[in-house]
Coordinates of N, CA and C in Angstrom, one line a residue:
M10 N 122.2 152.3 125.1 CA 123.3 153.2 124.6 C 122.7 153.9 123.4
L11 N 123.0 155.2 123.3 CA 122.5 156.0 122.2 C 123.8 156.7 121.6
I12 N 124.0 156.5 120.3 CA 125.0 157.1 119.6 C 124.6 158.6 119.5
T13 N 125.5 159.5 119.9 CA 125.2 160.9 119.9 C 125.0 161.5 118.5
Q14 N 124.4 162.6 118.4 CA 124.3 163.3 117.1 C 125.6 163.6 116.5
E15 N 126.5 164.0 117.4 CA 127.9 164.4 116.9 C 128.6 163.2 116.3
A16 N 128.4 162.0 116.9 CA 129.0 160.8 116.3 C 128.4 160.5 115.0
D17 N 127.1 160.6 114.9 CA 126.4 160.4 113.6 C 126.9 161.3 112.6
N18 N 127.0 162.6 112.9 CA 127.6 163.6 112.0 C 129.0 163.3 111.6
A19 N 129.8 162.8 112.6 CA 131.2 162.4 112.3 C 131.3 161.3 111.2
F20 N 130.4 160.3 111.4 CA 130.4 159.3 110.4 C 130.1 159.9 109.0
R21 N 129.1 160.8 108.9 CA 128.8 161.4 107.6 C 129.9 162.3 107.1
I22 N 130.6 163.0 108.0 CA 131.7 163.9 107.6 C 132.8 163.0 107.0
V23 N 133.2 162.0 107.7 CA 134.3 161.1 107.3 C 133.9 160.4 105.9
L24 N 132.7 160.0 105.8 CA 132.3 159.5 104.5 C 132.4 160.5 103.4
C25 N 132.0 161.7 103.7 CA 132.1 162.8 102.7 C 133.6 163.0 102.2
L26 N 134.5 162.9 103.2 CA 135.9 163.1 102.9 C 136.5 161.8 102.1
A27 N 135.9 160.7 102.4 CA 136.4 159.4 101.8 C 135.9 159.4 100.3
E28 N 134.9 160.1 100.0 CA 134.4 160.2 98.6 C 135.3 161.1 97.7
L29 N 136.2 161.8 98.3 CA 137.0 162.8 97.5 C 138.0 162.0 96.6
P30 N 138.2 162.5 95.4 CA 139.3 161.9 94.6 C 140.7 162.2 95.2
H31 N 141.6 161.4 94.9 CA 143.0 161.5 95.5 C 143.5 162.9 95.3
G32 N 143.9 163.5 96.4 CA 144.4 164.9 96.4 C 143.4 166.0 96.6
G33 N 142.1 165.6 96.6 CA 141.0 166.6 96.7 C 140.8 167.0 98.2
K34 N 140.3 168.2 98.4 CA 140.0 168.7 99.7 C 138.6 169.3 99.7
R35 N 138.0 169.3 100.9 CA 136.7 169.9 101.0 C 136.8 170.9 102.2
T36 N 136.1 172.0 102.0 CA 136.0 173.0 103.0 C 134.9 172.5 104.0
A37 N 135.0 173.1 105.2 CA 134.0 172.8 106.2 C 132.6 173.2 105.7
R38 N 132.5 174.3 105.1 CA 131.2 174.8 104.5 C 130.7 173.8 103.5
S39 N 131.5 173.3 102.6 CA 131.0 172.4 101.6 C 130.5 171.1 102.2
I40 N 131.3 170.6 103.2 CA 130.9 169.4 103.9 C 129.5 169.6 104.6
A41 N 129.4 170.8 105.3 CA 128.2 171.1 106.0 C 127.0 171.1 105.1
E42 N 127.2 171.8 103.9 CA 126.1 171.9 103.0 C 125.7 170.5 102.4
N43 N 126.8 169.7 102.1 CA 126.6 168.4 101.5 C 125.9 167.4 102.4
K44 N 126.2 167.5 103.7 CA 125.6 166.6 104.7 C 124.5 167.2 105.5
C45 N 124.1 168.4 105.2 CA 123.0 169.1 106.0 C 123.3 169.2 107.5
I46 N 124.5 169.6 107.8 CA 124.9 169.9 109.1 C 125.3 171.3 109.2
S47 N 125.1 172.0 110.4 CA 125.5 173.4 110.5 C 127.0 173.5 110.4
V48 N 127.4 174.6 109.8 CA 128.9 174.9 109.7 C 129.6 174.8 111.0
Q49 N 129.0 175.4 112.0 CA 129.6 175.5 113.4 C 129.8 174.0 113.9
F50 N 128.7 173.2 113.8 CA 128.8 171.8 114.3 C 129.8 171.0 113.5
T51 N 129.9 171.3 112.2 CA 130.8 170.6 111.3 C 132.3 170.9 111.7
L52 N 132.5 172.2 112.0 CA 133.9 172.6 112.4 C 134.2 172.0 113.8
K53 N 133.3 172.0 114.7 CA 133.5 171.4 116.0 C 133.9 169.9 115.8
T54 N 133.2 169.2 115.0 CA 133.4 167.8 114.8 C 134.7 167.6 114.0
L55 N 135.0 168.4 113.0 CA 136.2 168.3 112.3 C 137.4 168.5 113.2
N56 N 137.3 169.4 114.1 CA 138.4 169.6 115.1 C 138.8 168.4 115.8
K57 N 137.7 167.7 116.3 CA 138.0 166.4 117.0 C 138.6 165.3 116.1
L58 N 138.1 165.3 114.8 CA 138.6 164.3 113.9 C 140.1 164.6 113.6
V59 N 140.5 165.9 113.5 CA 141.8 166.3 113.2 C 142.7 166.0 114.5
K60 N 142.2 166.3 115.6 CA 142.9 166.0 116.9 C 143.2 164.5 117.0
S61 N 142.3 163.7 116.6 CA 142.5 162.2 116.7 C 143.2 161.6 115.5
K62 N 143.6 162.5 114.6 CA 144.4 162.1 113.4 C 143.6 161.3 112.4
I63 N 142.3 161.4 112.4 CA 141.5 160.8 111.3 C 141.5 161.7 110.1
A64 N 141.4 163.0 110.4 CA 141.4 164.0 109.3 C 142.6 164.9 109.4
K65 N 142.9 165.6 108.3 CA 144.0 166.6 108.3 C 143.4 167.9 107.8
A66 N 143.9 169.0 108.4 CA 143.4 170.3 107.9 C 144.5 171.0 107.2
F67 N 144.1 171.7 106.2 CA 145.0 172.6 105.4 C 144.4 174.0 105.5
R68 N 145.2 175.0 105.9 CA 144.8 176.4 106.0 C 145.1 177.1 104.7
G69 N 144.5 178.3 104.6 CA 144.7 179.2 103.5 C 143.7 179.1 102.3
V70 N 144.1 179.8 101.3 CA 143.2 179.9 100.1 C 142.8 178.5 99.6
N71 N 143.7 177.7 99.5 CA 143.5 176.3 98.9 C 143.3 175.3 100.1
G72 N 142.9 175.8 101.2 CA 142.7 174.9 102.4 C 141.5 174.0 102.3
G73 N 141.4 173.2 103.3 CA 140.3 172.3 103.4 C 140.6 171.1 104.3
Y74 N 139.9 170.1 104.2 CA 140.1 168.9 105.0 C 140.2 167.7 104.1
V75 N 141.0 166.7 104.5 CA 141.1 165.4 103.9 C 141.3 164.4 105.0
L76 N 141.1 163.1 104.5 CA 141.4 162.0 105.5 C 142.9 161.9 105.7
N77 N 143.3 161.6 106.9 CA 144.7 161.5 107.2 C 145.3 160.1 106.9
K78 N 144.4 159.2 106.6 CA 144.9 157.8 106.2 C 143.8 157.2 105.3
P79 N 144.1 156.1 104.7 CA 143.2 155.5 103.8 C 141.9 155.1 104.5
A80 N 140.8 155.2 103.7 CA 139.4 154.9 104.3 C 139.3 153.5 104.8
D81 N 140.1 152.6 104.2 CA 140.0 151.2 104.7 C 140.8 150.9 106.0
E82 N 141.5 152.0 106.5 CA 142.2 151.9 107.8 C 141.4 152.7 108.9
I83 N 140.2 153.2 108.5 CA 139.4 153.9 109.5 C 138.2 153.1 109.8
S84 N 138.0 152.8 111.1 CA 136.8 152.0 111.4 C 135.7 152.9 112.0
L85 N 134.5 152.5 112.1 CA 133.4 153.2 112.7 C 133.7 153.4 114.2
L86 N 134.4 152.4 114.8 CA 134.8 152.5 116.2 C 135.7 153.7 116.4
E87 N 136.7 153.8 115.6 CA 137.7 154.9 115.7 C 137.0 156.3 115.6
V88 N 136.1 156.4 114.6 CA 135.4 157.7 114.4 C 134.5 157.9 115.7
L89 N 133.7 157.0 116.1 CA 132.9 157.1 117.3 C 133.6 157.5 118.5
E90 N 134.7 156.9 118.8 CA 135.5 157.2 120.0 C 136.3 158.5 119.8
A91 N 136.5 158.9 118.6 CA 137.2 160.2 118.4 C 136.3 161.4 118.9
V92 N 135.0 161.2 118.7 CA 134.1 162.3 119.1 C 133.4 162.1 120.5
D93 N 133.1 160.8 120.8 CA 132.4 160.5 122.0 C 133.2 159.9 123.1
G94 N 134.4 159.6 122.9 CA 135.3 158.9 123.9 C 135.0 157.4 123.9
P95 N 135.6 156.7 124.8 CA 135.5 155.2 124.8 C 134.0 154.8 125.0
I96 N 133.6 153.7 124.4 CA 132.3 153.2 124.5 C 132.1 152.5 125.9
A97 N 131.0 152.8 126.5 CA 130.6 152.1 127.7 C 129.1 152.0 127.7
I98 N 128.6 150.7 127.7 CA 127.1 150.6 127.6 C 126.5 150.7 129.0
N99 N 127.3 150.8 130.0 CA 126.8 150.9 131.4 C 127.9 151.7 132.2
K100 N 127.4 152.5 133.1 CA 128.4 153.4 133.8 C 129.4 152.6 134.6
C101 N 129.1 151.4 135.1 CA 130.1 150.6 135.8 C 131.2 150.1 134.9
L102 N 130.9 150.0 133.6 CA 132.0 149.6 132.7 C 132.9 150.7 132.3
R103 N 132.5 151.9 132.5 CA 133.3 153.1 132.3 C 134.2 153.3 133.5
D104 N 133.6 153.2 134.7 CA 134.2 153.5 135.9 C 133.7 152.5 137.0
S105 N 134.6 151.6 137.4 CA 134.1 150.6 138.3 C 133.7 151.1 139.7
G106 N 134.0 152.4 139.9 CA 133.6 153.1 141.2 C 132.1 153.4 141.1
N107 N 131.5 153.3 139.9 CA 130.1 153.5 139.8 C 129.2 152.3 139.9
C108 N 129.8 151.2 140.5 CA 129.0 150.0 140.7 C 128.0 150.2 141.8
S109 N 126.7 149.9 141.4 CA 125.6 150.1 142.4 C 125.6 148.9 143.4
T110 N 126.2 147.8 143.0 CA 126.1 146.6 144.0 C 127.3 146.7 144.9
G111 N 128.4 147.4 144.5 CA 129.6 147.4 145.4 C 130.4 146.2 145.2
D112 N 130.1 145.3 144.3 CA 130.9 144.1 144.2 C 131.0 143.7 142.7
I113 N 131.9 144.4 142.0 CA 132.0 144.2 140.5 C 132.5 142.9 140.2
G114 N 133.3 142.3 141.0 CA 133.9 141.0 140.8 C 132.9 139.8 140.6
T115 N 131.8 139.9 141.3 CA 130.8 138.8 141.2 C 129.5 139.2 140.6
C116 N 129.4 140.4 140.0 CA 128.1 140.9 139.4 C 127.9 140.2 138.0
N117 N 126.9 139.3 138.0 CA 126.6 138.6 136.7 C 126.1 139.6 135.6
V118 N 125.4 140.6 136.0 CA 124.9 141.6 135.0 C 126.1 142.3 134.4
R119 N 127.0 142.7 135.2 CA 128.2 143.4 134.7 C 129.0 142.5 133.7
C120 N 129.1 141.2 134.1 CA 129.8 140.3 133.2 C 129.2 140.2 131.9
E121 N 127.9 140.1 131.8 CA 127.2 140.0 130.5 C 127.2 141.3 129.7
L122 N 127.1 142.4 130.4 CA 127.2 143.7 129.7 C 128.6 143.9 129.2
E123 N 129.6 143.5 129.9 CA 131.0 143.6 129.4 C 131.2 142.7 128.2
R124 N 130.6 141.5 128.2 CA 130.7 140.7 127.0 C 130.0 141.3 125.8
I125 N 128.9 141.9 126.0 CA 128.1 142.6 124.9 C 128.9 143.8 124.5
Q126 N 129.5 144.5 125.4 CA 130.3 145.7 125.0 C 131.5 145.3 124.1
C127 N 132.1 144.2 124.5 CA 133.3 143.7 123.7 C 132.8 143.3 122.3
L128 N 131.6 142.7 122.2 CA 131.1 142.3 120.9 C 130.8 143.6 120.0
L129 N 130.2 144.6 120.7 CA 129.9 145.8 120.0 C 131.1 146.5 119.5
R130 N 132.1 146.6 120.3 CA 133.4 147.2 119.9 C 134.0 146.4 118.7
Q131 N 134.0 145.1 118.8 CA 134.5 144.3 117.7 C 133.8 144.5 116.4
E132 N 132.5 144.6 116.5 CA 131.7 144.8 115.3 C 131.9 146.2 114.7
L133 N 132.0 147.2 115.5 CA 132.3 148.5 115.0 C 133.7 148.7 114.4
S134 N 134.6 147.9 115.0 CA 136.0 148.0 114.5 C 136.1 147.2 113.2
N135 N 135.2 146.3 112.9 CA 135.3 145.5 111.7 C 134.7 146.3 110.5
I136 N 133.9 147.4 110.7 CA 133.3 148.1 109.7 C 134.2 149.3 109.3
T137 N 134.7 149.3 108.1 CA 135.6 150.4 107.7 C 134.8 151.4 106.9
I138 N 135.4 152.6 106.9 CA 134.8 153.7 106.1 C 134.7 153.3 104.6
S139 N 135.7 152.7 104.1 CA 135.7 152.3 102.7 C 134.6 151.3 102.4
S140 N 134.2 150.5 103.3 CA 133.1 149.6 103.0 C 131.8 150.3 103.0
L141 N 131.7 151.5 103.4 CA 130.4 152.3 103.4 C 130.4 153.3 102.3
V142 N 131.5 153.5 101.6 CA 131.5 154.5 100.5 C 130.8 153.9 99.3

């Protein structure tokens, strides 16, 4: 499993927003410059974070972005899944129709991978943005 560049950028963008003082906003351009991400990619990622209600956007002269909830209520799992979708470490765990053995019920490999995937999800959900700021 490889975490995408967009997910890595999303972690950094959310951390940047978490560092703001209460009531503060950051523009996409200032986030991009601060985290060395292109403005276009920052906007694309911010749109996904807003859609998933992790961030909130304000338009206009005093516009910008803020976290939509406290940083201690946002996990790495939530951020990752906001940009990449649900985690699946194997294609048969994402869609059982992709089982190469044709028998997901008795596949020992699938059982172990599913156990590992659950552990990964749990670990990512235990790490909050506030713990990283």
